[in-house]
Amino acid sequence: LILLDDDFGEIVTAISLGRKIFQRILTAMAYTFSLHIPIGVLTLLPILLRWPTLLEPVHLVFLELIIDPSCTIALSLVTTKKDLMNHPPRTRGLNTFNLRFFKPIIFKGLLATSLCLITPFVLHHQGKSAEFVRSFSFLSIVGAILGLLYGALPKELETKKQHLSWITVYLISFTLIVLVFKIGRAHV
């Protein structure tokens, strides 16, 4: 560490910025991991159980086009804890990705998965077509994206609701484009 002047305030500012960035990275990773659990299950489970596919490759591409921007925009709005600099530094050998980190992520992901699996299960037993079940499976995953996104954000974000409403409009618009594309392609 090379100091160009005697102002130690810059060191404190740099450490504070590093802690804020680290906290945002952990929040983004938790959101991304928890969201990919239902996507993976809804993609692999039909293959393993020899069901009709619930998500086609076009769904997965559009889901990634939804997830990345929403994660970037929303999680850039996250405000960090006020007492961030009052915590002691992390120990050098501490593994950040331990069971304590992954347990809530897996729980949220499995909860979203169970909610996303209810839709195709009920619709399939009602005798709906595979295309109809696929469309509602896609809608349920988009709902899970919104739920997990709002769940990943801290409660202090009330002042930035305008940005979150734009994200919601973006997600709904993108979902409608995908469904119109799929419905239009199905009738050709």
PDB file of C-alpha atoms in Angstrom:
ATOM      1  CA  LEU A   1       0.000   0.000   0.000  1.00  0.00           C
ATOM      2  CA  ILE A   2       1.543   3.292  -1.099  1.00  0.00           C
ATOM      3  CA  LEU A   3       0.294   6.509   0.468  1.00  0.00           C
ATOM      4  CA  LEU A   4       0.661   9.619  -1.636  1.00  0.00           C
ATOM      5  CA  ASP A   5      -0.365  11.932   1.202  1.00  0.00           C
ATOM      6  CA  ASP A   6      -0.964  11.817   4.943  1.00  0.00           C
ATOM      7  CA  ASP A   7      -4.774  11.649   4.595  1.00  0.00           C
ATOM      8  CA  PHE A   8      -5.837   8.344   6.090  1.00  0.00           C
ATOM      9  CA  GLY A   9      -9.472   9.182   5.300  1.00  0.00           C
ATOM     10  CA  GLU A  10      -8.901   7.937   1.762  1.00  0.00           C
ATOM     11  CA  ILE A  11      -7.892   4.535   3.127  1.00  0.00           C
ATOM     12  CA  VAL A  12     -11.083   4.352   5.182  1.00  0.00           C
ATOM     13  CA  THR A  13     -13.127   5.405   2.134  1.00  0.00           C
ATOM     14  CA  ALA A  14     -11.466   2.729  -0.002  1.00  0.00           C
ATOM     15  CA  ILE A  15     -12.103   0.028   2.615  1.00  0.00           C
ATOM     16  CA  SER A  16     -15.715   1.152   2.959  1.00  0.00           C
ATOM     17  CA  LEU A  17     -16.188   1.034  -0.808  1.00  0.00           C
ATOM     18  CA  GLY A  18     -14.653  -2.446  -0.948  1.00  0.00           C
ATOM     19  CA  ARG A  19     -17.028  -3.689   1.757  1.00  0.00           C
ATOM     20  CA  LYS A  20     -20.031  -2.191  -0.081  1.00  0.00           C
ATOM     21  CA  ILE A  21     -18.984  -3.865  -3.329  1.00  0.00           C
ATOM     22  CA  PHE A  22     -18.469  -7.200  -1.558  1.00  0.00           C
ATOM     23  CA  GLN A  23     -21.914  -6.975   0.079  1.00  0.00           C
ATOM     24  CA  ARG A  24     -23.563  -6.237  -3.286  1.00  0.00           C
ATOM     25  CA  ILE A  25     -21.727  -9.134  -4.943  1.00  0.00           C
ATOM     26  CA  LEU A  26     -22.971 -11.515  -2.243  1.00  0.00           C
ATOM     27  CA  THR A  27     -26.539 -10.239  -2.670  1.00  0.00           C
ATOM     28  CA  ALA A  28     -26.362 -10.635  -6.451  1.00  0.00           C
ATOM     29  CA  MET A  29     -24.903 -14.136  -6.161  1.00  0.00           C
ATOM     30  CA  ALA A  30     -27.581 -15.190  -3.681  1.00  0.00           C
ATOM     31  CA  TYR A  31     -30.323 -13.922  -6.016  1.00  0.00           C
ATOM     32  CA  THR A  32     -28.776 -15.570  -9.076  1.00  0.00           C
ATOM     33  CA  PHE A  33     -28.170 -18.925  -7.378  1.00  0.00           C
ATOM     34  CA  SER A  34     -31.641 -19.076  -5.829  1.00  0.00           C
ATOM     35  CA  LEU A  35     -33.234 -18.232  -9.167  1.00  0.00           C
ATOM     36  CA  HIS A  36     -31.378 -20.884 -11.127  1.00  0.00           C
ATOM     37  CA  ILE A  37     -32.618 -23.669  -8.848  1.00  0.00           C
ATOM     38  CA  PRO A  38     -36.207 -23.583 -10.246  1.00  0.00           C
ATOM     39  CA  ILE A  39     -34.922 -23.088 -13.784  1.00  0.00           C
ATOM     40  CA  GLY A  40     -32.685 -26.134 -13.462  1.00  0.00           C
ATOM     41  CA  VAL A  41     -35.380 -28.277 -11.873  1.00  0.00           C
ATOM     42  CA  LEU A  42     -38.055 -27.305 -14.408  1.00  0.00           C
ATOM     43  CA  THR A  43     -35.593 -28.090 -17.189  1.00  0.00           C
ATOM     44  CA  LEU A  44     -34.203 -31.393 -15.872  1.00  0.00           C
ATOM     45  CA  LEU A  45     -37.182 -32.928 -14.048  1.00  0.00           C
ATOM     46  CA  PRO A  46     -39.294 -33.511 -17.185  1.00  0.00           C
ATOM     47  CA  ILE A  47     -36.325 -35.211 -18.851  1.00  0.00           C
ATOM     48  CA  LEU A  48     -35.744 -37.498 -15.869  1.00  0.00           C
ATOM     49  CA  LEU A  49     -39.458 -38.333 -15.439  1.00  0.00           C
ATOM     50  CA  ARG A  50     -40.110 -38.575 -19.209  1.00  0.00           C
ATOM     51  CA  TRP A  51     -42.674 -35.756 -19.158  1.00  0.00           C
ATOM     52  CA  PRO A  52     -43.168 -33.253 -21.962  1.00  0.00           C
ATOM     53  CA  THR A  53     -40.642 -30.433 -21.634  1.00  0.00           C
ATOM     54  CA  LEU A  54     -41.717 -27.528 -19.457  1.00  0.00           C
ATOM     55  CA  LEU A  55     -39.126 -25.066 -20.716  1.00  0.00           C
ATOM     56  CA  GLU A  56     -37.811 -24.988 -24.248  1.00  0.00           C
ATOM     57  CA  PRO A  57     -34.450 -23.488 -25.227  1.00  0.00           C
ATOM     58  CA  VAL A  58     -36.140 -20.246 -26.337  1.00  0.00           C
ATOM     59  CA  HIS A  59     -37.606 -19.919 -22.834  1.00  0.00           C
ATOM     60  CA  LEU A  60     -34.176 -20.329 -21.269  1.00  0.00           C
ATOM     61  CA  VAL A  61     -32.645 -17.704 -23.550  1.00  0.00           C
ATOM     62  CA  PHE A  62     -35.362 -15.206 -22.737  1.00  0.00           C
ATOM     63  CA  LEU A  63     -35.147 -16.013 -19.020  1.00  0.00           C
ATOM     64  CA  GLU A  64     -31.470 -15.139 -19.081  1.00  0.00           C
ATOM     65  CA  LEU A  65     -32.307 -11.927 -20.949  1.00  0.00           C
ATOM     66  CA  ILE A  66     -34.738 -11.120 -18.138  1.00  0.00           C
ATOM     67  CA  ILE A  67     -32.571 -12.177 -15.198  1.00  0.00           C
ATOM     68  CA  ASP A  68     -29.345 -10.342 -16.006  1.00  0.00           C
ATOM     69  CA  PRO A  69     -30.709  -6.814 -16.511  1.00  0.00           C
ATOM     70  CA  SER A  70     -33.144  -7.060 -13.610  1.00  0.00           C
ATOM     71  CA  CYS A  71     -30.364  -8.266 -11.320  1.00  0.00           C
ATOM     72  CA  THR A  72     -27.999  -5.544 -12.468  1.00  0.00           C
ATOM     73  CA  ILE A  73     -30.475  -2.689 -12.159  1.00  0.00           C
ATOM     74  CA  ALA A  74     -32.134  -3.712  -8.928  1.00  0.00           C
ATOM     75  CA  LEU A  75     -29.056  -4.792  -7.044  1.00  0.00           C
ATOM     76  CA  SER A  76     -27.210  -1.626  -8.012  1.00  0.00           C
ATOM     77  CA  LEU A  77     -29.883   0.166  -6.004  1.00  0.00           C
ATOM     78  CA  VAL A  78     -29.090  -1.767  -2.834  1.00  0.00           C
ATOM     79  CA  THR A  79     -28.014   0.471  -0.011  1.00  0.00           C
ATOM     80  CA  THR A  80     -25.454  -0.950   2.346  1.00  0.00           C
ATOM     81  CA  LYS A  81     -25.704  -1.198   6.088  1.00  0.00           C
ATOM     82  CA  LYS A  82     -24.955   1.983   8.005  1.00  0.00           C
ATOM     83  CA  ASP A  83     -22.635   0.203  10.461  1.00  0.00           C
ATOM     84  CA  LEU A  84     -20.609  -1.551   7.759  1.00  0.00           C
ATOM     85  CA  MET A  85     -17.347  -0.044   8.986  1.00  0.00           C
ATOM     86  CA  ASN A  86     -18.064  -1.018  12.614  1.00  0.00           C
ATOM     87  CA  HIS A  87     -17.694  -4.713  11.793  1.00  0.00           C
ATOM     88  CA  PRO A  88     -14.260  -6.278  12.121  1.00  0.00           C
ATOM     89  CA  PRO A  89     -12.556  -7.315   8.883  1.00  0.00           C
ATOM     90  CA  ARG A  90     -13.113 -10.818   7.545  1.00  0.00           C
ATOM     91  CA  THR A  91     -10.513 -13.333   8.599  1.00  0.00           C
ATOM     92  CA  ARG A  92      -8.115 -14.242   5.852  1.00  0.00           C
ATOM     93  CA  GLY A  93      -8.911 -17.971   5.640  1.00  0.00           C
ATOM     94  CA  LEU A  94     -12.690 -17.603   6.030  1.00  0.00           C
ATOM     95  CA  ASN A  95     -14.656 -19.328   3.303  1.00  0.00           C
ATOM     96  CA  THR A  96     -17.532 -17.043   2.332  1.00  0.00           C
ATOM     97  CA  PHE A  97     -19.372 -19.792   0.481  1.00  0.00           C
ATOM     98  CA  ASN A  98     -20.253 -22.044   3.370  1.00  0.00           C
ATOM     99  CA  LEU A  99     -23.468 -23.711   4.525  1.00  0.00           C
ATOM    100  CA  ARG A 100     -24.530 -20.561   6.371  1.00  0.00           C
ATOM    101  CA  PHE A 101     -24.382 -18.630   3.084  1.00  0.00           C
ATOM    102  CA  PHE A 102     -26.087 -21.289   0.957  1.00  0.00           C
ATOM    103  CA  LYS A 103     -28.838 -22.440   3.355  1.00  0.00           C
ATOM    104  CA  PRO A 104     -31.213 -19.456   2.802  1.00  0.00           C
ATOM    105  CA  ILE A 105     -30.395 -19.457  -0.918  1.00  0.00           C
ATOM    106  CA  ILE A 106     -31.322 -23.121  -1.283  1.00  0.00           C
ATOM    107  CA  PHE A 107     -34.464 -22.613   0.817  1.00  0.00           C
ATOM    108  CA  LYS A 108     -35.657 -19.692  -1.339  1.00  0.00           C
ATOM    109  CA  GLY A 109     -34.789 -21.581  -4.518  1.00  0.00           C
ATOM    110  CA  LEU A 110     -36.659 -24.706  -3.413  1.00  0.00           C
ATOM    111  CA  LEU A 111     -39.654 -22.628  -2.321  1.00  0.00           C
ATOM    112  CA  ALA A 112     -39.743 -20.943  -5.735  1.00  0.00           C
ATOM    113  CA  THR A 113     -39.309 -24.366  -7.373  1.00  0.00           C
ATOM    114  CA  SER A 114     -42.245 -25.861  -5.499  1.00  0.00           C
ATOM    115  CA  LEU A 115     -44.443 -22.914  -6.466  1.00  0.00           C
ATOM    116  CA  CYS A 116     -43.306 -23.211 -10.093  1.00  0.00           C
ATOM    117  CA  LEU A 117     -44.010 -26.971 -10.149  1.00  0.00           C
ATOM    118  CA  ILE A 118     -47.564 -26.586  -8.822  1.00  0.00           C
ATOM    119  CA  THR A 119     -48.669 -24.776 -11.995  1.00  0.00           C
ATOM    120  CA  PRO A 120     -47.727 -27.441 -14.560  1.00  0.00           C
ATOM    121  CA  PHE A 121     -48.849 -30.248 -12.263  1.00  0.00           C
ATOM    122  CA  VAL A 122     -52.352 -28.807 -11.820  1.00  0.00           C
ATOM    123  CA  LEU A 123     -52.706 -27.813 -15.476  1.00  0.00           C
ATOM    124  CA  HIS A 124     -51.505 -31.211 -16.681  1.00  0.00           C
ATOM    125  CA  HIS A 125     -54.066 -32.972 -14.487  1.00  0.00           C
ATOM    126  CA  GLN A 126     -56.779 -30.673 -15.845  1.00  0.00           C
ATOM    127  CA  GLY A 127     -55.979 -32.001 -19.311  1.00  0.00           C
ATOM    128  CA  LYS A 128     -54.453 -28.823 -20.755  1.00  0.00           C
ATOM    129  CA  SER A 129     -52.227 -29.032 -23.807  1.00  0.00           C
ATOM    130  CA  ALA A 130     -48.446 -29.251 -23.465  1.00  0.00           C
ATOM    131  CA  GLU A 131     -48.047 -25.794 -25.080  1.00  0.00           C
ATOM    132  CA  PHE A 132     -50.488 -24.275 -22.570  1.00  0.00           C
ATOM    133  CA  VAL A 133     -48.665 -25.933 -19.657  1.00  0.00           C
ATOM    134  CA  ARG A 134     -45.326 -24.719 -21.059  1.00  0.00           C
ATOM    135  CA  SER A 135     -46.577 -21.132 -21.301  1.00  0.00           C
ATOM    136  CA  PHE A 136     -47.803 -21.103 -17.729  1.00  0.00           C
ATOM    137  CA  SER A 137     -44.580 -22.728 -16.539  1.00  0.00           C
ATOM    138  CA  PHE A 138     -42.731 -19.831 -18.137  1.00  0.00           C
ATOM    139  CA  LEU A 139     -45.095 -17.354 -16.453  1.00  0.00           C
ATOM    140  CA  SER A 140     -44.573 -19.016 -13.086  1.00  0.00           C
ATOM    141  CA  ILE A 141     -40.795 -18.706 -13.450  1.00  0.00           C
ATOM    142  CA  VAL A 142     -41.122 -15.023 -14.341  1.00  0.00           C
ATOM    143  CA  GLY A 143     -43.241 -14.637 -11.199  1.00  0.00           C
ATOM    144  CA  ALA A 144     -40.500 -16.388  -9.248  1.00  0.00           C
ATOM    145  CA  ILE A 145     -37.955 -13.967 -10.728  1.00  0.00           C
ATOM    146  CA  LEU A 146     -39.990 -11.023  -9.451  1.00  0.00           C
ATOM    147  CA  GLY A 147     -40.584 -12.637  -6.068  1.00  0.00           C
ATOM    148  CA  LEU A 148     -36.945 -13.528  -5.535  1.00  0.00           C
ATOM    149  CA  LEU A 149     -35.815 -10.124  -6.771  1.00  0.00           C
ATOM    150  CA  TYR A 150     -38.068  -8.251  -4.375  1.00  0.00           C
ATOM    151  CA  GLY A 151     -37.063 -10.698  -1.630  1.00  0.00           C
ATOM    152  CA  ALA A 152     -33.357 -10.109  -2.270  1.00  0.00           C
ATOM    153  CA  LEU A 153     -33.702  -6.378  -1.845  1.00  0.00           C
ATOM    154  CA  PRO A 154     -33.524  -4.853   1.617  1.00  0.00           C
ATOM    155  CA  LYS A 155     -36.525  -3.101   3.113  1.00  0.00           C
ATOM    156  CA  GLU A 156     -34.720   0.270   3.038  1.00  0.00           C
ATOM    157  CA  LEU A 157     -35.351   0.432  -0.695  1.00  0.00           C
ATOM    158  CA  GLU A 158     -38.771   2.064  -0.276  1.00  0.00           C
ATOM    159  CA  THR A 159     -37.440   5.338  -1.700  1.00  0.00           C
ATOM    160  CA  LYS A 160     -36.447   3.660  -4.957  1.00  0.00           C
ATOM    161  CA  LYS A 161     -39.821   2.095  -5.792  1.00  0.00           C
ATOM    162  CA  GLN A 162     -39.896   3.961  -9.095  1.00  0.00           C
ATOM    163  CA  HIS A 163     -36.893   1.978 -10.337  1.00  0.00           C
ATOM    164  CA  LEU A 164     -38.458  -1.268  -9.158  1.00  0.00           C
ATOM    165  CA  SER A 165     -41.706  -0.484 -10.957  1.00  0.00           C
ATOM    166  CA  TRP A 166     -39.703   0.018 -14.174  1.00  0.00           C
ATOM    167  CA  ILE A 167     -38.088  -3.379 -13.641  1.00  0.00           C
ATOM    168  CA  THR A 168     -41.533  -4.924 -13.158  1.00  0.00           C
ATOM    169  CA  VAL A 169     -42.811  -3.279 -16.355  1.00  0.00           C
ATOM    170  CA  TYR A 170     -39.704  -4.556 -18.187  1.00  0.00           C
ATOM    171  CA  LEU A 171     -40.248  -8.115 -16.925  1.00  0.00           C
ATOM    172  CA  ILE A 172     -43.942  -8.149 -17.803  1.00  0.00           C
ATOM    173  CA  SER A 173     -43.327  -6.625 -21.247  1.00  0.00           C
ATOM    174  CA  PHE A 174     -40.572  -9.085 -22.039  1.00  0.00           C
ATOM    175  CA  THR A 175     -42.739 -11.979 -20.882  1.00  0.00           C
ATOM    176  CA  LEU A 176     -45.609 -10.872 -23.099  1.00  0.00           C
ATOM    177  CA  ILE A 177     -43.252 -10.611 -26.083  1.00  0.00           C
ATOM    178  CA  VAL A 178     -42.067 -14.172 -25.470  1.00  0.00           C
ATOM    179  CA  LEU A 179     -45.596 -15.506 -25.111  1.00  0.00           C
ATOM    180  CA  VAL A 180     -46.834 -13.697 -28.227  1.00  0.00           C
ATOM    181  CA  PHE A 181     -43.833 -15.025 -30.131  1.00  0.00           C
ATOM    182  CA  LYS A 182     -44.511 -18.568 -28.921  1.00  0.00           C
ATOM    183  CA  ILE A 183     -48.272 -18.368 -29.595  1.00  0.00           C
ATOM    184  CA  GLY A 184     -47.687 -16.872 -33.038  1.00  0.00           C
ATOM    185  CA  ARG A 185     -45.151 -19.573 -33.847  1.00  0.00           C
ATOM    186  CA  ALA A 186     -47.536 -22.292 -32.625  1.00  0.00           C
ATOM    187  CA  HIS A 187     -50.267 -21.174 -35.086  1.00  0.00           C
ATOM    188  CA  VAL A 188     -47.965 -21.108 -38.126  1.00  0.00           C
TER     189      VAL A 188
END
